[in-house]
Short mmCIF file of C-alpha atoms in Angstrom, two decimals:
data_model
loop_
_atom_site.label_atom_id
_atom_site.label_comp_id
_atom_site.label_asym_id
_atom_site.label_seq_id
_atom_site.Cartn_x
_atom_site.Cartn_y
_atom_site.Cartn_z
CA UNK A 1 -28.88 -11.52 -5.53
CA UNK A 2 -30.58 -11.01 -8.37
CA UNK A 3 -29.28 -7.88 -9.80
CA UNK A 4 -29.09 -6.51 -13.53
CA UNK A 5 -25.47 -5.79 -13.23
CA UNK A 6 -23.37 -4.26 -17.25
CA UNK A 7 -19.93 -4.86 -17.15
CA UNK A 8 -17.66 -2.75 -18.94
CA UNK A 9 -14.30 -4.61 -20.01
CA UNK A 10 -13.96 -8.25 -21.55
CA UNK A 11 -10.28 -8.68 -20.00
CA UNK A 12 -9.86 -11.35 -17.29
CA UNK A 13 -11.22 -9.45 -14.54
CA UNK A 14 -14.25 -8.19 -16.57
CA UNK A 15 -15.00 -11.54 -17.58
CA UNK A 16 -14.22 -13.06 -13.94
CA UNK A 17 -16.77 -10.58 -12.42
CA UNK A 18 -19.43 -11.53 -15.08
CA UNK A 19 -18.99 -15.37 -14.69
CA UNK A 20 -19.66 -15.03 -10.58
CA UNK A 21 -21.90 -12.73 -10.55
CA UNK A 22 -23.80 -14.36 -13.47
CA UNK A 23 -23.66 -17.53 -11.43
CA UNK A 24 -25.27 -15.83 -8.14
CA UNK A 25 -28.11 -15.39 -10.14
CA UNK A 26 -27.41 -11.94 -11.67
CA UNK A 27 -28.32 -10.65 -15.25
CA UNK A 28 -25.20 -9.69 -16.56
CA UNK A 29 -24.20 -8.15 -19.37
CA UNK A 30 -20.80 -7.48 -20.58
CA UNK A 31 -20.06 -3.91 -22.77
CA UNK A 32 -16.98 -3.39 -25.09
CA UNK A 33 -15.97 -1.18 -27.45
CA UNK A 34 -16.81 -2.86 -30.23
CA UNK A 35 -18.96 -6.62 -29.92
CA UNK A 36 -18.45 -7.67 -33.70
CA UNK A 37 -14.56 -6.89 -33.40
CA UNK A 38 -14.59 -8.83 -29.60
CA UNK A 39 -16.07 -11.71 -31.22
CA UNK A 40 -14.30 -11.84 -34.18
CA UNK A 41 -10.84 -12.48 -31.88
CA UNK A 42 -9.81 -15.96 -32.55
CA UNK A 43 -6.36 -15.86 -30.92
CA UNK A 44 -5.18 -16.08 -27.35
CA UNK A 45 -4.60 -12.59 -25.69
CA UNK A 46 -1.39 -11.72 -24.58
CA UNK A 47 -1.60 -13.43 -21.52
CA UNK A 48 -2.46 -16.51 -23.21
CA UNK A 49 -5.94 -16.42 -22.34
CA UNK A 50 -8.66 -17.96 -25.11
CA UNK A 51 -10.27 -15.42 -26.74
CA UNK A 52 -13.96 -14.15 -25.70
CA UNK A 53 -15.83 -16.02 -27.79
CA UNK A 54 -14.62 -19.41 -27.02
CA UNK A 55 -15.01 -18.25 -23.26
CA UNK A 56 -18.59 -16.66 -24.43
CA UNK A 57 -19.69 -20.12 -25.49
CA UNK A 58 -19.00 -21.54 -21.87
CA UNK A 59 -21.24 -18.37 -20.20
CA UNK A 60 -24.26 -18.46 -22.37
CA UNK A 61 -26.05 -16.58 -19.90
CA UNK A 62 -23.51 -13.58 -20.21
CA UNK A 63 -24.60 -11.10 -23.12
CA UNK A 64 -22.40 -9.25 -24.90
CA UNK A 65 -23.29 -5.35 -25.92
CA UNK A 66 -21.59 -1.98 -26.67
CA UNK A 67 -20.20 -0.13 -23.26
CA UNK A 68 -23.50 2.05 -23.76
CA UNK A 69 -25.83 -0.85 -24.16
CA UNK A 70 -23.98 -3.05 -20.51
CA UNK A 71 -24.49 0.40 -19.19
CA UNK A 72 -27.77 0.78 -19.85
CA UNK A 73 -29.01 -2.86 -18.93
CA UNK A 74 -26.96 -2.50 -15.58
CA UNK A 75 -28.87 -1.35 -12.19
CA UNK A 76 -25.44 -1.80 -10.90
CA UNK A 77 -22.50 -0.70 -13.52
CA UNK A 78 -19.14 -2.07 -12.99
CA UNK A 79 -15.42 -0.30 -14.52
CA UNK A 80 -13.31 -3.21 -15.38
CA UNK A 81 -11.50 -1.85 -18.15
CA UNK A 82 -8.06 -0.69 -17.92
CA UNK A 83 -7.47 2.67 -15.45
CA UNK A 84 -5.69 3.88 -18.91
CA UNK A 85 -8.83 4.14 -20.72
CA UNK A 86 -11.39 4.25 -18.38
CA UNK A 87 -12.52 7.75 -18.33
CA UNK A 88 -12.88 7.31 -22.19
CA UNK A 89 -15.07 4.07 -22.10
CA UNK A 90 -16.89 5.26 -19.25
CA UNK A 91 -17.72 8.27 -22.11
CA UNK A 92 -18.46 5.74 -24.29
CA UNK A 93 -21.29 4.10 -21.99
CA UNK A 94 -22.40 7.28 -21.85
CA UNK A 95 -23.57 9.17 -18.64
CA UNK A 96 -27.24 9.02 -18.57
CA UNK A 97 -26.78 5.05 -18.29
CA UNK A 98 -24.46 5.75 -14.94
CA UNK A 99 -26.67 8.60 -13.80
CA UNK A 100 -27.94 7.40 -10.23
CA UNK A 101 -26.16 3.95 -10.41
CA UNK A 102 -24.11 2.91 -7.73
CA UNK A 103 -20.62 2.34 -10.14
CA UNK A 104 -18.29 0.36 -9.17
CA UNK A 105 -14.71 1.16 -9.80
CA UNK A 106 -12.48 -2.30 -9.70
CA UNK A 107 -9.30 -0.07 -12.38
CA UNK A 108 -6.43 0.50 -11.51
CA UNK A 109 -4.43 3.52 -13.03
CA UNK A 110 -1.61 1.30 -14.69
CA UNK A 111 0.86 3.44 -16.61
CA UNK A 112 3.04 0.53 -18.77
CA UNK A 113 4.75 3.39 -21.28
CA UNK A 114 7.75 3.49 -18.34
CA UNK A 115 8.64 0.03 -18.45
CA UNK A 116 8.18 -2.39 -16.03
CA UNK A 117 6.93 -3.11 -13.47
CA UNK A 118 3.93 -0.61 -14.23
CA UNK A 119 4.05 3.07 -12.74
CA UNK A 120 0.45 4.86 -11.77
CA UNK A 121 -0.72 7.08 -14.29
CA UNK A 122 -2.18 9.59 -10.94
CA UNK A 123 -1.63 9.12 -7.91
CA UNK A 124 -0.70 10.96 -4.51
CA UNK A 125 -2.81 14.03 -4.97
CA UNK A 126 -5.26 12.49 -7.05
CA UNK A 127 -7.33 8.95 -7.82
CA UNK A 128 -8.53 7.43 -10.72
CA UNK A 129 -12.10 6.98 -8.25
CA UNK A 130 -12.16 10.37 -7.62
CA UNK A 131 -11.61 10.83 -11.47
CA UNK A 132 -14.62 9.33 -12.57
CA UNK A 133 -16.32 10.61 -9.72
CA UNK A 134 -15.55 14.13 -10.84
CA UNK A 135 -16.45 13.44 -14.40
CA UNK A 136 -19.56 11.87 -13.29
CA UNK A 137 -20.81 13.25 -10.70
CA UNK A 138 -24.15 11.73 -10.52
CA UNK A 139 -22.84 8.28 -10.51
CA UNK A 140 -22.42 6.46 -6.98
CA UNK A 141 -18.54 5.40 -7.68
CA UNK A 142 -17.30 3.20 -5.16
CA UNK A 143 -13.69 2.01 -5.42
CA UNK A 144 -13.58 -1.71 -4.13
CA UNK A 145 -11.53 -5.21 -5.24
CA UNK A 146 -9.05 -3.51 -7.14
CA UNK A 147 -6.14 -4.43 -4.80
CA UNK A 148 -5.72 -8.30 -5.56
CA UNK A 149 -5.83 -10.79 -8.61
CA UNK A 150 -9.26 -11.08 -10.25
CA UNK A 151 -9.59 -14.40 -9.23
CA UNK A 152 -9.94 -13.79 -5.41
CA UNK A 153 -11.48 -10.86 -6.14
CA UNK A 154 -14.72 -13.18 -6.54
CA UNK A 155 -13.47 -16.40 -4.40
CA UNK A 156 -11.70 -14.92 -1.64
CA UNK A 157 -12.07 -18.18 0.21
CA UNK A 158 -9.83 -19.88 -1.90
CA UNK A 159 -7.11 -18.39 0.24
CA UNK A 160 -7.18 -18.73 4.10
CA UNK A 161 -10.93 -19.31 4.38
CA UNK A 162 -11.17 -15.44 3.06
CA UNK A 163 -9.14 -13.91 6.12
CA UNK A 164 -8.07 -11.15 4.63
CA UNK A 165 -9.50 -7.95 3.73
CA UNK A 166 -10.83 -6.06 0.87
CA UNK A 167 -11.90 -1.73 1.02
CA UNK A 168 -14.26 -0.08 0.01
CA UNK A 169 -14.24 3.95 -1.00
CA UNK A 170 -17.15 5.97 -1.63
CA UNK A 171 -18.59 9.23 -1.17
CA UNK A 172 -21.96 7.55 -1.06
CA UNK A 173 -22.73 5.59 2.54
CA UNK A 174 -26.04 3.98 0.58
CA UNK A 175 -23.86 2.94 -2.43
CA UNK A 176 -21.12 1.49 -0.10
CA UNK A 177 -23.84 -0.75 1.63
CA UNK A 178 -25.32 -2.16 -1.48
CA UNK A 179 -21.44 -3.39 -3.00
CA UNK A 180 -21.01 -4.47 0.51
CA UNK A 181 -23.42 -6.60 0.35
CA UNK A 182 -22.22 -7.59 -3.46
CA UNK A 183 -19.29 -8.61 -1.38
CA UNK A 184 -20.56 -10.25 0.69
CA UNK A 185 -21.64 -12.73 -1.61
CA UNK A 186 -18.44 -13.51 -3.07
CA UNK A 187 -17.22 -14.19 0.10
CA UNK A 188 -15.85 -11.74 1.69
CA UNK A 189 -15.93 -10.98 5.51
CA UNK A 190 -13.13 -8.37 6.42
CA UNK A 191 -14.89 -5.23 4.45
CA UNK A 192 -13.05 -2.21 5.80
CA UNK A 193 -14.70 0.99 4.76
CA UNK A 194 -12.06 3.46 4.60
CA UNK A 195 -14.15 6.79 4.04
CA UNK A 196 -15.12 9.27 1.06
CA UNK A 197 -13.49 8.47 -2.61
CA UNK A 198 -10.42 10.58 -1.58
CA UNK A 199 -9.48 7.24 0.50
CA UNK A 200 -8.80 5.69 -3.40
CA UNK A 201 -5.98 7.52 -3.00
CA UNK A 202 -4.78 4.88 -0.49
CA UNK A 203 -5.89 1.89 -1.77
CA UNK A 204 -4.42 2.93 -5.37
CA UNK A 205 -1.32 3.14 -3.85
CA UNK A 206 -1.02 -0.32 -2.86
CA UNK A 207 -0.60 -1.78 -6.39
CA UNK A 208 2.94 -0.65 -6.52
CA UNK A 209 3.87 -3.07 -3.26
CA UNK A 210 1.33 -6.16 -4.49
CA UNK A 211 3.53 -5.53 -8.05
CA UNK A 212 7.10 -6.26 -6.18
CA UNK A 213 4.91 -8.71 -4.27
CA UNK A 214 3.95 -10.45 -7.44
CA UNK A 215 7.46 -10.68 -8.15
CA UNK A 216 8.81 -11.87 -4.79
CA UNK A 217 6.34 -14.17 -4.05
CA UNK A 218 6.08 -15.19 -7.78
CA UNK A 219 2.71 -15.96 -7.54
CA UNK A 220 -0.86 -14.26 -7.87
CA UNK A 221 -3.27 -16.01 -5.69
CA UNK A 222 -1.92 -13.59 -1.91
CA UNK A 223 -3.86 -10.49 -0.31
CA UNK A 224 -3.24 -7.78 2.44
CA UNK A 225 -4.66 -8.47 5.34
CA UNK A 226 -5.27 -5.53 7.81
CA UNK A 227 -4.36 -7.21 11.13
CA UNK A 228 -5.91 -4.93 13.78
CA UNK B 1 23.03 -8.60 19.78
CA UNK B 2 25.87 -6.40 20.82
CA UNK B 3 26.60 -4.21 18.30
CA UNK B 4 27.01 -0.02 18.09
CA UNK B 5 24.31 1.50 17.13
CA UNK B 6 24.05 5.01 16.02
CA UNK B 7 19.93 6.21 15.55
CA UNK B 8 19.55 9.60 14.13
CA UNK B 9 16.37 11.28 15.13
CA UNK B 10 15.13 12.26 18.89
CA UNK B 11 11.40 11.94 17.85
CA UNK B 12 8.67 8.87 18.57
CA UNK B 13 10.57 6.47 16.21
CA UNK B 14 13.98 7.60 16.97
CA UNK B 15 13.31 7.08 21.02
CA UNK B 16 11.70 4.07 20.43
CA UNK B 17 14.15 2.04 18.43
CA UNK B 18 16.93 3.61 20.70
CA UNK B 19 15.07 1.88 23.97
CA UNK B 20 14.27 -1.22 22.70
CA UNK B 21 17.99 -1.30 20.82
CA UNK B 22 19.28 -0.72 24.05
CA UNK B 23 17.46 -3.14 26.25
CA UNK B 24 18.55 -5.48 24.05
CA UNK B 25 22.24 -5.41 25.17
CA UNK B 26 23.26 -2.74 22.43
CA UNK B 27 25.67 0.42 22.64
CA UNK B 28 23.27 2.95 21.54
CA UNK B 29 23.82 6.82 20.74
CA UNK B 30 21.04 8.93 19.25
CA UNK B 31 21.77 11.88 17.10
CA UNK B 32 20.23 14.90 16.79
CA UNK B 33 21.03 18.36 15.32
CA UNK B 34 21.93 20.08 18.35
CA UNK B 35 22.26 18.46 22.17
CA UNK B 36 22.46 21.41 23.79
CA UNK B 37 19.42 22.19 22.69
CA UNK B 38 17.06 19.10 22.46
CA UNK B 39 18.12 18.59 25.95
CA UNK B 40 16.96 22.32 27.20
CA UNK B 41 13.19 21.60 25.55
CA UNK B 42 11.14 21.18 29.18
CA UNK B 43 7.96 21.06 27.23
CA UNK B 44 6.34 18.14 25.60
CA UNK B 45 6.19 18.14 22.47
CA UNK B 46 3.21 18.39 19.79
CA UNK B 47 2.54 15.05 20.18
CA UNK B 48 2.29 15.24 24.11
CA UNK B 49 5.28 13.42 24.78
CA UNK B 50 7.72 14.03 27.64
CA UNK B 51 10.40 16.54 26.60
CA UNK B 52 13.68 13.98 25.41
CA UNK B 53 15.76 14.84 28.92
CA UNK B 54 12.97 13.45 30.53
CA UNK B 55 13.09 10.21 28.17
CA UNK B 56 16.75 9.91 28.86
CA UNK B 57 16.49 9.88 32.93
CA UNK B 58 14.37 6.84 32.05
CA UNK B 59 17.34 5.63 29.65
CA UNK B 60 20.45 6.44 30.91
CA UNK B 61 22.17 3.94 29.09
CA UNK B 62 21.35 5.89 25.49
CA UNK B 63 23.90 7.96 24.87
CA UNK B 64 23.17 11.75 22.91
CA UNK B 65 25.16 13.48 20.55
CA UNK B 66 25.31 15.25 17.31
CA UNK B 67 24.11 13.66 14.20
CA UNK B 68 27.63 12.91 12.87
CA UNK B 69 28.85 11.06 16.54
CA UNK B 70 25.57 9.03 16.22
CA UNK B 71 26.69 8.25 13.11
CA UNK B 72 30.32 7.88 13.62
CA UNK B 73 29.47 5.68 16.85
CA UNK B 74 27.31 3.71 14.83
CA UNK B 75 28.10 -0.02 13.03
CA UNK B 76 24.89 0.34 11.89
CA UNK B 77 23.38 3.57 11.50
CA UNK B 78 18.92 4.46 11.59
CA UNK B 79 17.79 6.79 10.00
CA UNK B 80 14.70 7.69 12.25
CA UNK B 81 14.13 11.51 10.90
CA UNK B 82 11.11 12.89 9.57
CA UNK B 83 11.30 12.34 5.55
CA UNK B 84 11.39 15.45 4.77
CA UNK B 85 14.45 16.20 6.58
CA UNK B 86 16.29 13.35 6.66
CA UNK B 87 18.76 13.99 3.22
CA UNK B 88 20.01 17.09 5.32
CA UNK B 89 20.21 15.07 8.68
CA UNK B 90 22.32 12.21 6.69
CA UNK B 91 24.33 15.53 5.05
CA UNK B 92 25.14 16.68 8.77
CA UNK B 93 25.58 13.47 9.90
CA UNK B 94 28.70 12.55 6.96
CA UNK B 95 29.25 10.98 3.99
CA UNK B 96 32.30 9.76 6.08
CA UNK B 97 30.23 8.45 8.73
CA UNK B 98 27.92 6.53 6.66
CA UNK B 99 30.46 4.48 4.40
CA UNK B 100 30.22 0.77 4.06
CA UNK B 101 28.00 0.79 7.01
CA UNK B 102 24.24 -0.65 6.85
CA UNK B 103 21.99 2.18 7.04
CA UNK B 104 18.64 1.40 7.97
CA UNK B 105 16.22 3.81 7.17
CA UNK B 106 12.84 3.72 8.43
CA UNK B 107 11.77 6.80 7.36
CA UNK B 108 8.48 8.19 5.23
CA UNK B 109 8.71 11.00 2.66
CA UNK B 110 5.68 12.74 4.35
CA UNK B 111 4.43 16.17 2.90
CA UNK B 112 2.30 18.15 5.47
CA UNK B 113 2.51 21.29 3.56
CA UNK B 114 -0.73 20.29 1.76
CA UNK B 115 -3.10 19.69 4.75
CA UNK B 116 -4.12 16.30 5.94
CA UNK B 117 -3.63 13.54 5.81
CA UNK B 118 -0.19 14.04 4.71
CA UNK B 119 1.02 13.62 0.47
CA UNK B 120 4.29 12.22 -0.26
CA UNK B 121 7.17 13.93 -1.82
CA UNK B 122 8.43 11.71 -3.68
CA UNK B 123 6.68 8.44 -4.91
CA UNK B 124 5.76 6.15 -8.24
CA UNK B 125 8.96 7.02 -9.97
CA UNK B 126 11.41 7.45 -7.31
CA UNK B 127 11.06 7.05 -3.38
CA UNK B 128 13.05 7.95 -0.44
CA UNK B 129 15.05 5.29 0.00
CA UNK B 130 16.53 5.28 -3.36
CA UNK B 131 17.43 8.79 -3.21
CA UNK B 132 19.24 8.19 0.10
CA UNK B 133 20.72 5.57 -1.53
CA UNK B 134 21.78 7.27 -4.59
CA UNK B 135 22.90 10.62 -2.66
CA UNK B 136 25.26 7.94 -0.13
CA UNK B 137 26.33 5.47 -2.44
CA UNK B 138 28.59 3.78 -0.52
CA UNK B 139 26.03 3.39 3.19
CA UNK B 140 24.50 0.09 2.22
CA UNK B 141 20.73 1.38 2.31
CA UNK B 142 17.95 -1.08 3.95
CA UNK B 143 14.18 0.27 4.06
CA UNK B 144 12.26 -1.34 6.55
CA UNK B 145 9.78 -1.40 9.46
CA UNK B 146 8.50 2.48 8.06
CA UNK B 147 5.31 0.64 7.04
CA UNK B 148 3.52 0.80 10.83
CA UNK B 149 3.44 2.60 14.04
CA UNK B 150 6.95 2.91 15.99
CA UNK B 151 5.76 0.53 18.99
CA UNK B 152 4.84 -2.03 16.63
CA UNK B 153 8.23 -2.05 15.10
CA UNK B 154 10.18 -2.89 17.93
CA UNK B 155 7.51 -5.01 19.61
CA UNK B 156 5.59 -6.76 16.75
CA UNK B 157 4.11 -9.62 19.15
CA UNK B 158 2.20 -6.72 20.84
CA UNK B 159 -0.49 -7.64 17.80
CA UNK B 160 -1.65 -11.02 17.13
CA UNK B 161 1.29 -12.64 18.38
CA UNK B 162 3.48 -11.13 15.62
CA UNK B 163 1.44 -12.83 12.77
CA UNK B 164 1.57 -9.95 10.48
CA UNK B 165 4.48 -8.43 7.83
CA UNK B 166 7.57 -6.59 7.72
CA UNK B 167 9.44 -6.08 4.41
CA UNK B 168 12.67 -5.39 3.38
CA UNK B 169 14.47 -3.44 0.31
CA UNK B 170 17.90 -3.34 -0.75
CA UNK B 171 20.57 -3.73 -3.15
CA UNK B 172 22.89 -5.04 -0.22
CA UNK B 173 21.99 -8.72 0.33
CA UNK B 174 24.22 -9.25 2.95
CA UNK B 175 22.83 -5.93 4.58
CA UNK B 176 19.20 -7.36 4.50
CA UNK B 177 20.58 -10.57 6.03
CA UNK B 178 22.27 -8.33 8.81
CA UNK B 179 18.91 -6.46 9.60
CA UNK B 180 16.45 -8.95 8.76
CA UNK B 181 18.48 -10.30 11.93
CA UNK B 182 18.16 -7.62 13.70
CA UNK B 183 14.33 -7.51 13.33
CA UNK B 184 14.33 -11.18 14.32
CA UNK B 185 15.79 -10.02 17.44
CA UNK B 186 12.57 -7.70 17.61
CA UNK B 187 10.23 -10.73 17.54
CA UNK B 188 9.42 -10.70 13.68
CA UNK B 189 8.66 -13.72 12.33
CA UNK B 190 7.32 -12.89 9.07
CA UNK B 191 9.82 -10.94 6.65
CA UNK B 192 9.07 -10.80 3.37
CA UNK B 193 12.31 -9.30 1.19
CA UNK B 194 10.63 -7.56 -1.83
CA UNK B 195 13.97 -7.18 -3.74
CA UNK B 196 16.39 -3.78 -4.58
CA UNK B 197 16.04 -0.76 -3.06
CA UNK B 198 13.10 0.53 -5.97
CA UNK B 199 11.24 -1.56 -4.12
CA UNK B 200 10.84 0.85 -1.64
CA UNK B 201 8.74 2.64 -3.88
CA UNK B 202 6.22 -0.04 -3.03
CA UNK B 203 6.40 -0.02 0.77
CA UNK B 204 6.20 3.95 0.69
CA UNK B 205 3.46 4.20 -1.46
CA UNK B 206 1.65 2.17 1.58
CA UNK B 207 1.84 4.90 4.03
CA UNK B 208 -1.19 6.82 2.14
CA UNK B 209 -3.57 3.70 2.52
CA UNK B 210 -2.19 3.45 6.16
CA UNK B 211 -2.76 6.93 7.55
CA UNK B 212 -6.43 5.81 5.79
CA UNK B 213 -6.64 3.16 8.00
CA UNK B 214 -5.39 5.20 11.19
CA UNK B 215 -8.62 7.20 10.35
CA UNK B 216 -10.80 4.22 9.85
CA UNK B 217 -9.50 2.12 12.62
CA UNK B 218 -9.24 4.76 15.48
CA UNK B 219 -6.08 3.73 16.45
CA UNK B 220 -2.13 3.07 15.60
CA UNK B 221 -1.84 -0.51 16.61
CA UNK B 222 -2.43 -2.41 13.25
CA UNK B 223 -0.01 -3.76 10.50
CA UNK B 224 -0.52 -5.13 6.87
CA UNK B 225 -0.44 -9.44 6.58
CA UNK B 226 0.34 -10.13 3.02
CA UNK B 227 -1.62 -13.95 3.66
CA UNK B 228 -0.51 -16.31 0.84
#
């Protein structure tokens, strides 16, 4: 690869997509709302995770800008904030620097006001991926990785020798092709591609199982498998 | 096994459990709102299956009757009906019928009022099975094997030598032990118990993401691994 890709989120996943793909040879650059603030963290999140600077210092090669300016830098825009405010910081990075990007959509419409575990915030009728396709319509969303831990997300390997599967969900065939590719570089090999953006609706719907999964298994680090 | 078995529902699933139930040295009696009248249907149905008298010459051993003698027959009782009927087939077949005994319900809260594929009618907040649950209070619900195609469930080593996942949800343990038995005698090997019966709002919200798939793959004969 070698890709000009703007992330948009500095949680884990944001930050586990930037260090891979910055280390296939991509120029990343990560967008949040506010750099100064993101940097001036010096405490552990709430997951106990060191704060971005400290994990800034260890990626050199990953900028840091405003959603607008990852946007903007980004051939290849990626939504890794939280489904809750998505919509907004996809506003935020604006949507001339989306128009006619392929944009892909790794959220998940969490809704943690009902207790836990997490409800969706839409679901059924609707799909955070068709969403943002609706708000944008001249970006090229396609919903992939969103249904597993961000950690084999980029490595599926590191369970089963990557025999297990990952979607993708787009409206766009050409868009599709390109993160397939992306994915291919991770690591993945069982890329099902489950049709136009409506098919989010599906693969949204599986967070509610890999939630009680979490909590049977009681462990992260497991993945569905389509056995066919 | 040798145990009575009451299955409510003459459709795919219901026949399908009933024959394999049966062959497997069960007493078997399937329910169904009316005899008289299932039995007088000479046409197949919209599915282009055989009309059910022509399914029973082939299994004389399964027994008919109304919903409430399936029930009342029954140590264990299926619930096999379509989702959106199946509070009103449990009604008809008796609170009476239903108490104390495990009720396994392998049912999916399919809406097809809204075109296709199917929406649920009920999900994220509430599911089937806990409704069921809550309406019978004293049937000690189990969800199970409604996640994949009904030849699957009662034959999973038709697909990759039964290497691929069933779950089960309940607040009964003893009732999960009793049918994760009973899918043992099936051929599963990998049973994954997810916890209570609000798990099932998990293992519902797959179907969407599965009749996806169906679409994708071009055919019923595949089943979610969760590899770990």
């Amino acid at each position: 690869m070698d890709m000009r890709l703007g992330i948009l989120g500095t949680g884990m996943v944001g930050k586990t997509l930037a260090a891979r793909l910055a280390g296939l040879e991509n120029e990343v650059m990560v967008g949040t709302r506010d750099p100064a603030e993101t940097l001036s963290r010096n405490e552990p999140d709430t997951y106990g995770n060191p704060p971005f600077s400290v994990w800034q210092e260890e990626h050199p090669e990953v900028r840091l800008g405003t959603l607008a300016e990852a946007a903007g830098h980004g051939e290849m825009v990626v939504n890794a904030t939280a489904g809750a405010v998505s919509l907004g910081a996809l506003e935020l990075a604006g949507e001339e620097n989306l128009s006619g990007k392929v944009l892909m959509d790794v959220s998940n419409p969490l809704d943690f006001s009902k207790g836990m575990p997490p409800t969706l915030s839409v679901s059924n009728t609707d799909s955070l991926g068709e969403q943002i396709q609706r708000r944008f319509p001249q970006a090229r969303v396609v919903k992939t990785l969103h249904t597993m831990n961000a950690y084999l997300m980029v490595d599926p390997a590191q369970l089963a020798s990557a025999d297990h599967t990952v979607f993708v969900c787009s409206d766009d065939a050409e868009a599709k092709a390109i993160v397939t590719d992306l994915l291919r570089s991770f690591g993945w090999a069982d890329i099902i591609d489950l049709g136009d953006i409506t098919t989010a609706r599906g693969t949204e719907m599986m967070l509610p199982v890999w939630l009680r999964l979490f909590g049977a298994l009681q462990k992260p680090l497991f993945n569905f498998k389509i056995v066919r």
